Short mmCIF file of C-alpha atoms in Angstrom, two decimals:
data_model
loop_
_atom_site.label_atom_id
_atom_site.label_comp_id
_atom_site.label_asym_id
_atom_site.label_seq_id
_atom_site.Cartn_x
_atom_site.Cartn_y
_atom_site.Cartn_z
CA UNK A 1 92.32 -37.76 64.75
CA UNK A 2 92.08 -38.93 68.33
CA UNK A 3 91.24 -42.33 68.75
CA UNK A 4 87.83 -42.78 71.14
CA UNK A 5 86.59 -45.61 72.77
CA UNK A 6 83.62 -47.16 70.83
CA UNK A 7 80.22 -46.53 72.72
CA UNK A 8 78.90 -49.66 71.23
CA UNK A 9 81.04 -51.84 73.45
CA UNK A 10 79.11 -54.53 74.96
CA UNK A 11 75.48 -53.55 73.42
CA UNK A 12 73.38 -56.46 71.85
CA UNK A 13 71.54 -56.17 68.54
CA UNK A 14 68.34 -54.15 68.56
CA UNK A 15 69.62 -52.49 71.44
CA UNK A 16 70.04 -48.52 72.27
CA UNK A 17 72.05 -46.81 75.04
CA UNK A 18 71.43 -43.07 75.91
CA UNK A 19 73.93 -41.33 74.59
CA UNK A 20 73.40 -37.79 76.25
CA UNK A 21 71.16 -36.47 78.87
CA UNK A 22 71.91 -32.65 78.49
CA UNK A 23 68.95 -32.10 75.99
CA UNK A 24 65.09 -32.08 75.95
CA UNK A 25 65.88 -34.72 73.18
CA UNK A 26 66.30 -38.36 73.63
CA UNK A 27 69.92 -39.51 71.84
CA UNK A 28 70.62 -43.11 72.07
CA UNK A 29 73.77 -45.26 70.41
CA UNK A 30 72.21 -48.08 68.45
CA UNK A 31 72.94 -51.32 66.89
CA UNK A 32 69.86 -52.30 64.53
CA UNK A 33 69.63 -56.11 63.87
CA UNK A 34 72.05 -56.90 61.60
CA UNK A 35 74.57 -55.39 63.82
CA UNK A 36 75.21 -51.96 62.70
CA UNK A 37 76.40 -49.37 65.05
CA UNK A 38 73.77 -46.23 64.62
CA UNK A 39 72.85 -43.03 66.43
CA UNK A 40 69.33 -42.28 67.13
CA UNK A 41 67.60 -38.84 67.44
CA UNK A 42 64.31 -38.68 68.79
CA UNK A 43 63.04 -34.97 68.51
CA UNK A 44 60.16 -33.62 70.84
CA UNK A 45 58.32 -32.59 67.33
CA UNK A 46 57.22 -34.02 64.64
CA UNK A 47 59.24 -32.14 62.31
CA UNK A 48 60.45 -32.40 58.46
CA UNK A 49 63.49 -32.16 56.53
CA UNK A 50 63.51 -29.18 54.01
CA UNK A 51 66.34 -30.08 52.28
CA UNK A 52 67.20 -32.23 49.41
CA UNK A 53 67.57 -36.07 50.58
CA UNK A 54 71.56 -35.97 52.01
CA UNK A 55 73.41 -39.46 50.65
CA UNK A 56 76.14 -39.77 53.08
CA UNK A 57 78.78 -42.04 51.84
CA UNK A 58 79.34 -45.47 53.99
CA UNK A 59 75.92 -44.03 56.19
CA UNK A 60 72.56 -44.79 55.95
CA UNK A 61 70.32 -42.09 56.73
CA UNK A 62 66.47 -43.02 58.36
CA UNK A 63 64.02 -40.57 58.96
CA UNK A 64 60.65 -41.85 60.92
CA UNK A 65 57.79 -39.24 61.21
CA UNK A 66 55.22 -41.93 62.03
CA UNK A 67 55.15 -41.49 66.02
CA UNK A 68 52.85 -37.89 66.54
CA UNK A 69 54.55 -35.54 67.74
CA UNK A 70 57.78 -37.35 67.77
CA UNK A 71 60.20 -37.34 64.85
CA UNK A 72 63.09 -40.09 64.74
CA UNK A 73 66.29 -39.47 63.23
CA UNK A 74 68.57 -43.00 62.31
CA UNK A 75 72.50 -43.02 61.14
CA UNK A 76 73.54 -46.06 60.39
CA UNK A 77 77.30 -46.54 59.67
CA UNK A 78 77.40 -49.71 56.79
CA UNK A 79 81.19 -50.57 57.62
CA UNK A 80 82.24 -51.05 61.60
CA UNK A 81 85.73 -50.60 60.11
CA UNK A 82 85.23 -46.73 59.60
CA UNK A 83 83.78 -46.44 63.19
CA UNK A 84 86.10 -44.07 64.28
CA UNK A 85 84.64 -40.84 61.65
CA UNK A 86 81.16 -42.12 62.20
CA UNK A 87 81.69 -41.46 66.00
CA UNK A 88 83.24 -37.96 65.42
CA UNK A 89 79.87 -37.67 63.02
CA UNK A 90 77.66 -39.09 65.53
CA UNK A 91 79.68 -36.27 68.15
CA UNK A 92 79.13 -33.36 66.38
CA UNK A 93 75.53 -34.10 65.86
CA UNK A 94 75.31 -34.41 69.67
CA UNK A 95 76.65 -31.38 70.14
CA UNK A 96 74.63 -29.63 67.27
CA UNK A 97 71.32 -30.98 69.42
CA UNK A 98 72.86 -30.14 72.57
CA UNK A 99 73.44 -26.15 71.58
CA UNK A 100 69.79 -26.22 69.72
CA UNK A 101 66.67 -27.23 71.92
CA UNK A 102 64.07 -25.61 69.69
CA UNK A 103 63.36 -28.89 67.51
CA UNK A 104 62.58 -26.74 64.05
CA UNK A 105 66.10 -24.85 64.60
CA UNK A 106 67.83 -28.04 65.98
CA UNK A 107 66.36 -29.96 62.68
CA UNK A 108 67.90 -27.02 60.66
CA UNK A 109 71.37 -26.76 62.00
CA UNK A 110 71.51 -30.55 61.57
CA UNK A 111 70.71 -30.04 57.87
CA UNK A 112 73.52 -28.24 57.41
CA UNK A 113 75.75 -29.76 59.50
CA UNK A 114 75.17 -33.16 57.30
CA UNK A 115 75.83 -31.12 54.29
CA UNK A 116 79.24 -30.26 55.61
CA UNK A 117 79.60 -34.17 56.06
CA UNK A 118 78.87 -34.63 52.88
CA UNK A 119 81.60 -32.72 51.43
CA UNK A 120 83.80 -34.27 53.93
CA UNK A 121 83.14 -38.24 53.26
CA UNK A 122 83.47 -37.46 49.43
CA UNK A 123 87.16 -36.75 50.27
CA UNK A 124 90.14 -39.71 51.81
CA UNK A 125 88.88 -40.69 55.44
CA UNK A 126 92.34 -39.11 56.58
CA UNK A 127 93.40 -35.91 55.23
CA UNK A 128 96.72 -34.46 56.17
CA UNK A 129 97.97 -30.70 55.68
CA UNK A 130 101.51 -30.12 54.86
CA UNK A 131 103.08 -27.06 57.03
CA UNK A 132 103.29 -25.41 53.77
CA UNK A 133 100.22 -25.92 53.30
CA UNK A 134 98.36 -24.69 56.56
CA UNK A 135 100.65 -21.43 56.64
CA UNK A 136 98.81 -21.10 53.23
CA UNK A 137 95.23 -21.82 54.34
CA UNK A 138 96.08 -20.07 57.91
CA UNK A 139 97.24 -16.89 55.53
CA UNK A 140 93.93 -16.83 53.56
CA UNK A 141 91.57 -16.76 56.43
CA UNK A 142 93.73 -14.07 58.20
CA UNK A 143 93.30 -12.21 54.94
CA UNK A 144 89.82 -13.06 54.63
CA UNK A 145 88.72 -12.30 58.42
CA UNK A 146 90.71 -9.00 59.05
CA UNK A 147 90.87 -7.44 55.91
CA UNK A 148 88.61 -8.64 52.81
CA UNK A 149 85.33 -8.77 55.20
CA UNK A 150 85.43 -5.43 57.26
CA UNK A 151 86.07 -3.85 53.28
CA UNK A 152 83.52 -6.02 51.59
CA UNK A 153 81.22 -7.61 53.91
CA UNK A 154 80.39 -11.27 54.75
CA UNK A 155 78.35 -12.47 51.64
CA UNK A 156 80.94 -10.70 49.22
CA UNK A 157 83.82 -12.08 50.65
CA UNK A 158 83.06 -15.81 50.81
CA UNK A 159 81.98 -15.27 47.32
CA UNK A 160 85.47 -13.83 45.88
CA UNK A 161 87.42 -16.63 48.11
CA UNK A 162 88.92 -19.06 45.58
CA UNK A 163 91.54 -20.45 48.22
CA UNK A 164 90.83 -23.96 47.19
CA UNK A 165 91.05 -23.15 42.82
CA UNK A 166 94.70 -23.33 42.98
CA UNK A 167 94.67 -22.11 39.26
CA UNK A 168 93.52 -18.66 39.99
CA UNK A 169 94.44 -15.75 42.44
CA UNK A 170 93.15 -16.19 46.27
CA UNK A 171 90.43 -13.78 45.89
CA UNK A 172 88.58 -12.50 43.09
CA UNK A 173 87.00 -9.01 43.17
CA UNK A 174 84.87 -7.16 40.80
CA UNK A 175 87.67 -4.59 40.31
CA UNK A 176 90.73 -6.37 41.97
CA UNK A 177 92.39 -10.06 42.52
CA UNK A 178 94.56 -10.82 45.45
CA UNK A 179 97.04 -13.24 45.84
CA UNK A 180 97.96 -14.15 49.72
CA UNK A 181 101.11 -15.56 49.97
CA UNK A 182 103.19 -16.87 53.26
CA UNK A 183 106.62 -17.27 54.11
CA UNK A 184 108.54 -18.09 57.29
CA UNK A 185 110.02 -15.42 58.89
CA UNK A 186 113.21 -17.06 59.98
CA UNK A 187 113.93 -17.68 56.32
CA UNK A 188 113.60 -13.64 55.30
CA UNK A 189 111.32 -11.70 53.43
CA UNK A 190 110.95 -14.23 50.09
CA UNK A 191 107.93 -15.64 48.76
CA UNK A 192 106.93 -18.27 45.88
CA UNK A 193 104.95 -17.29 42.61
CA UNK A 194 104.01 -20.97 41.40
CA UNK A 195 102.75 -20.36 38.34
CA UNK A 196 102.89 -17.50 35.31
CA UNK A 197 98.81 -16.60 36.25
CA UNK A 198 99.13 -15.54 40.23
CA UNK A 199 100.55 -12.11 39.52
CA UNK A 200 98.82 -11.72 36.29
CA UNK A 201 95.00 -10.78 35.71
CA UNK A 202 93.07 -8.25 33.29
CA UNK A 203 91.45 -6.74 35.83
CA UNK A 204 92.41 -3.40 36.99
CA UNK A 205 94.08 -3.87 39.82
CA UNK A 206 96.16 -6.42 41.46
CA UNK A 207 97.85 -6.83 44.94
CA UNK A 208 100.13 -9.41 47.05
CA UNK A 209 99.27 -9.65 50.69
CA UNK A 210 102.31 -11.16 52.09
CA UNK A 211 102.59 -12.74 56.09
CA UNK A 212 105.60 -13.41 57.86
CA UNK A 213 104.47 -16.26 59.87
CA UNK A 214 106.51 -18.42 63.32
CA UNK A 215 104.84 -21.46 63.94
CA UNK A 216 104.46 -21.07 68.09
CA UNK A 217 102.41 -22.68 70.57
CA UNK A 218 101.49 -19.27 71.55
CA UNK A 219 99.85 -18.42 67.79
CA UNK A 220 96.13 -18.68 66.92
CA UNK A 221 95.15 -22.21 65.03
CA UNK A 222 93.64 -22.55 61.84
CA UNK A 223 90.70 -24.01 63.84
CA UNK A 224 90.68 -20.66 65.90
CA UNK A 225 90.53 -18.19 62.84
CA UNK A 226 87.79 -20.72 61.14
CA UNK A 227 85.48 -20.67 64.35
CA UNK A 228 85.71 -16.58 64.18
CA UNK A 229 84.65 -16.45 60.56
CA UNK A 230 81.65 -18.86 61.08
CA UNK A 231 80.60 -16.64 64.16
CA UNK A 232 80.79 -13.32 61.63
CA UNK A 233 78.76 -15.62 58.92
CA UNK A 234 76.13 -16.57 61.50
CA UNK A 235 75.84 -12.84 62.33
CA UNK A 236 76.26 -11.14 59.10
CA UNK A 237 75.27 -13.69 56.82
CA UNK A 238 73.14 -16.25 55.55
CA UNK A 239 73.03 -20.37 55.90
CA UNK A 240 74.32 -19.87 52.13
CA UNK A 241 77.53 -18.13 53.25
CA UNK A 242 78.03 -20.37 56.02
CA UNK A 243 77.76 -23.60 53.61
CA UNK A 244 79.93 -22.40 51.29
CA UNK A 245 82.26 -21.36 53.74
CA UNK A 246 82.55 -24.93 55.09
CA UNK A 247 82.77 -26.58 51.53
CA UNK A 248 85.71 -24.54 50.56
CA UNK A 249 87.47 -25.52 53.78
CA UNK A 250 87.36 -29.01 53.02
CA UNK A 251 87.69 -28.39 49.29
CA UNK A 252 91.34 -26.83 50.50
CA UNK A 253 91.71 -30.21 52.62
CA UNK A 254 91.30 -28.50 55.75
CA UNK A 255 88.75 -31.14 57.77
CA UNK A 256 89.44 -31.36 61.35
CA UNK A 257 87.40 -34.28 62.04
CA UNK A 258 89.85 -36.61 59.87
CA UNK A 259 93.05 -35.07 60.03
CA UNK A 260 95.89 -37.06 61.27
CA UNK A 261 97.49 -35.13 63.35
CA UNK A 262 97.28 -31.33 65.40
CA UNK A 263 97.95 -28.92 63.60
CA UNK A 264 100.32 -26.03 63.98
CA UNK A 265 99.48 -22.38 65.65
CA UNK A 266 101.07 -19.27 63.96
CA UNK A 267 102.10 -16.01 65.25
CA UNK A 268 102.11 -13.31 62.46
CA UNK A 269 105.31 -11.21 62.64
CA UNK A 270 104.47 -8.98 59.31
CA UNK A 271 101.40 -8.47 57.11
CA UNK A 272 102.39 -6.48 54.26
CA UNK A 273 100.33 -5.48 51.16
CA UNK A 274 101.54 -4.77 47.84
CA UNK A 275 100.05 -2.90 44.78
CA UNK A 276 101.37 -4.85 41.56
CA UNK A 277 101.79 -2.69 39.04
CA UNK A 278 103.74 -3.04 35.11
CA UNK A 279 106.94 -2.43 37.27
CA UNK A 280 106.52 -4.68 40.06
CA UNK A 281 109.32 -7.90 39.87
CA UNK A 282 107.08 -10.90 37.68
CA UNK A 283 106.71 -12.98 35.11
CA UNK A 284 103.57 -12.85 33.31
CA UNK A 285 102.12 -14.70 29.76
CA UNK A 286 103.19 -12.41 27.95
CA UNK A 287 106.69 -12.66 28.82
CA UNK A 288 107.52 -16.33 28.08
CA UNK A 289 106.97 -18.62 24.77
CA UNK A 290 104.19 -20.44 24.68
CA UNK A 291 105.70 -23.74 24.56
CA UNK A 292 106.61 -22.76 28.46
CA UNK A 293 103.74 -23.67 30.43
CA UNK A 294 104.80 -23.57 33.88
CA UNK A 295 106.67 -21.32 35.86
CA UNK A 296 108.22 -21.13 39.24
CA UNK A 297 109.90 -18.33 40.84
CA UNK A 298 110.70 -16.15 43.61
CA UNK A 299 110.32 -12.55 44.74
CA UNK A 300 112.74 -10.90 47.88
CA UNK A 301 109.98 -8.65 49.44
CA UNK A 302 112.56 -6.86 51.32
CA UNK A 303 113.40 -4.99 47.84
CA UNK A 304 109.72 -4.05 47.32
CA UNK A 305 109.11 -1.21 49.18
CA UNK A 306 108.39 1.16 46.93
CA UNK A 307 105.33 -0.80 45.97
CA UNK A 308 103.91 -1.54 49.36
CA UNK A 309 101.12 0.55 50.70
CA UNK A 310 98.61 0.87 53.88
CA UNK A 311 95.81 -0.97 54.66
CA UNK A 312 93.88 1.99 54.48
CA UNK A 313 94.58 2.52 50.90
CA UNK A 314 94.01 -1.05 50.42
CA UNK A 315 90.54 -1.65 48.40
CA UNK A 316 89.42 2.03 48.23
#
């Protein structure tokens, strides 16, 4: 996370300085009297919250509908020590008022970008992603954006994500599970099966979708392949989608707004599908003793061929 200067410098208590000027709204940074940075939003309407009350952890929230035809919005951040998230907080709410001038739709898109904070202050104030671990996420949302959504739709899709379960297979499908697995393509054609369950499921059909990945400055960024799925959502789907969406990202630990350093881009050499069948290479339940409980292995793709088929066979 980039460190930013503090817009409080220099204010006195019970103070406010205008914080943006690009908006029919008035913004101001605060400090209330006991000395507690705070962002105020003073809306052109008198307007309500629809929601549930949002507790945001470390951050008071005040809502003042007294003023007609005037509706003011307080955050106040309890510990100056964690001043650095509350200003990315305070930032995106800026911008969330900036893009929205309409007060009703500004109040909205507020809502649930607070509920995205939510999630996100529940979790450590700085989150770091392993490599291994954002060619995983970066994998899922490929699969998710270019092939489970044009074959299933927005609202279906989000639904059969389980990215962040770990215990169960990437997506889960009336019919069908996938498992999306990642590998480096310097390192050939072999991925890892971490546990007896990812190749294994009652349902009727199964299938690996495998990507070759080089991390590159010239790839497309996690960030990059999130921002086109929430622009499909906001089309296609519903403030539902678009929530849960969010909630898995930061369930997987993906939360910009705290991470500790950039992340990497990717440039997909290979996306390869494969229909699992009795006689693909695994190891399922069944063939271990059930004093074994977990199991690591790996499977050379590059001997798979006969089980790999097209996209447009894929989820017909």
């Amino acid at each position: 996370m980039i460190t930013k200067n503090k817009p409080w410098v220099g204010m006195d208590r019970q103070s406010q300085r205008r914080a943006d000027a690009e908006t029919p709204h008035n913004l101001f940074w605060i400090i209330d009297p006991q000395g507690n940075f705070g962002l105020r939003i003073q809306t052109k309407d008198n307007i309500k919250f629809v929601e549930e009350k949002i507790s945001l952890k470390g951050i008071q929230l005040i809502i003042d509908n007294t003023v007609a035809n005037k509706t003011d919005f307080f955050l106040i951040l309890q510990n100056k020590e964690d001043w650095e998230i509350f200003y990315t907080l305070c930032d995106d709410l800026i911008k969330v008022v900036r893009d929205n001038p309409n007060g009703k739709e500004m109040i909205s898109a507020i809502e649930l970008r607070l509920k995205r904070w939510q999630h996100l202050l529940k979790q450590n104030k700085h989150l770091s992603l392993s490599i291994e671990q954002q060619m995983g996420l970066f994998s899922e949302l490929m699969c998710l954006k270019n092939i489970v959504i044009p074959k299933l739709g927005v609202e279906q899709s989000i639904l059969a994500w389980n990215g962040p379960d770990f215990d169960k297979q990437d997506f889960l499908l009336d019919d069908a599970v996938l498992e999306v697995k990642s590998y480096r393509t310097s390192k050939g054609d072999t991925v890892s099966i971490s546990s007896l369950k990812q190749l294994y499921s009652e349902k009727e059909s199964i299938y690996l979708v495998a990507y070759a990945l080089t991390a590159s400055e010239n790839g497309t960024s996690i960030e990059e392949i999130a921002a086109d799925i929430r622009q499909l959502i906001i089309i296609n789907g519903t403030n539902y989608d678009l929530d849960l969406f969010e909630s898995r990202l930061i369930a997987y630990g993906y939360a910009p707004e705290t991470l500790n350093e950039e992340l990497k881009s990717f440039i997909v050499d290979h996306q390869r599908v494969f229909k699992v069948t009795e006689e693909f290479p695994r190891i399922t339940p069944q063939d271990v003793k059930a004093q074994i409980t977990s199991v690591k292995y790996f499977v050379d793709l590059s001997k798979c061929s006969e089980f790999e088929i097209c996209l447009e066979k894929f989820l017909k």
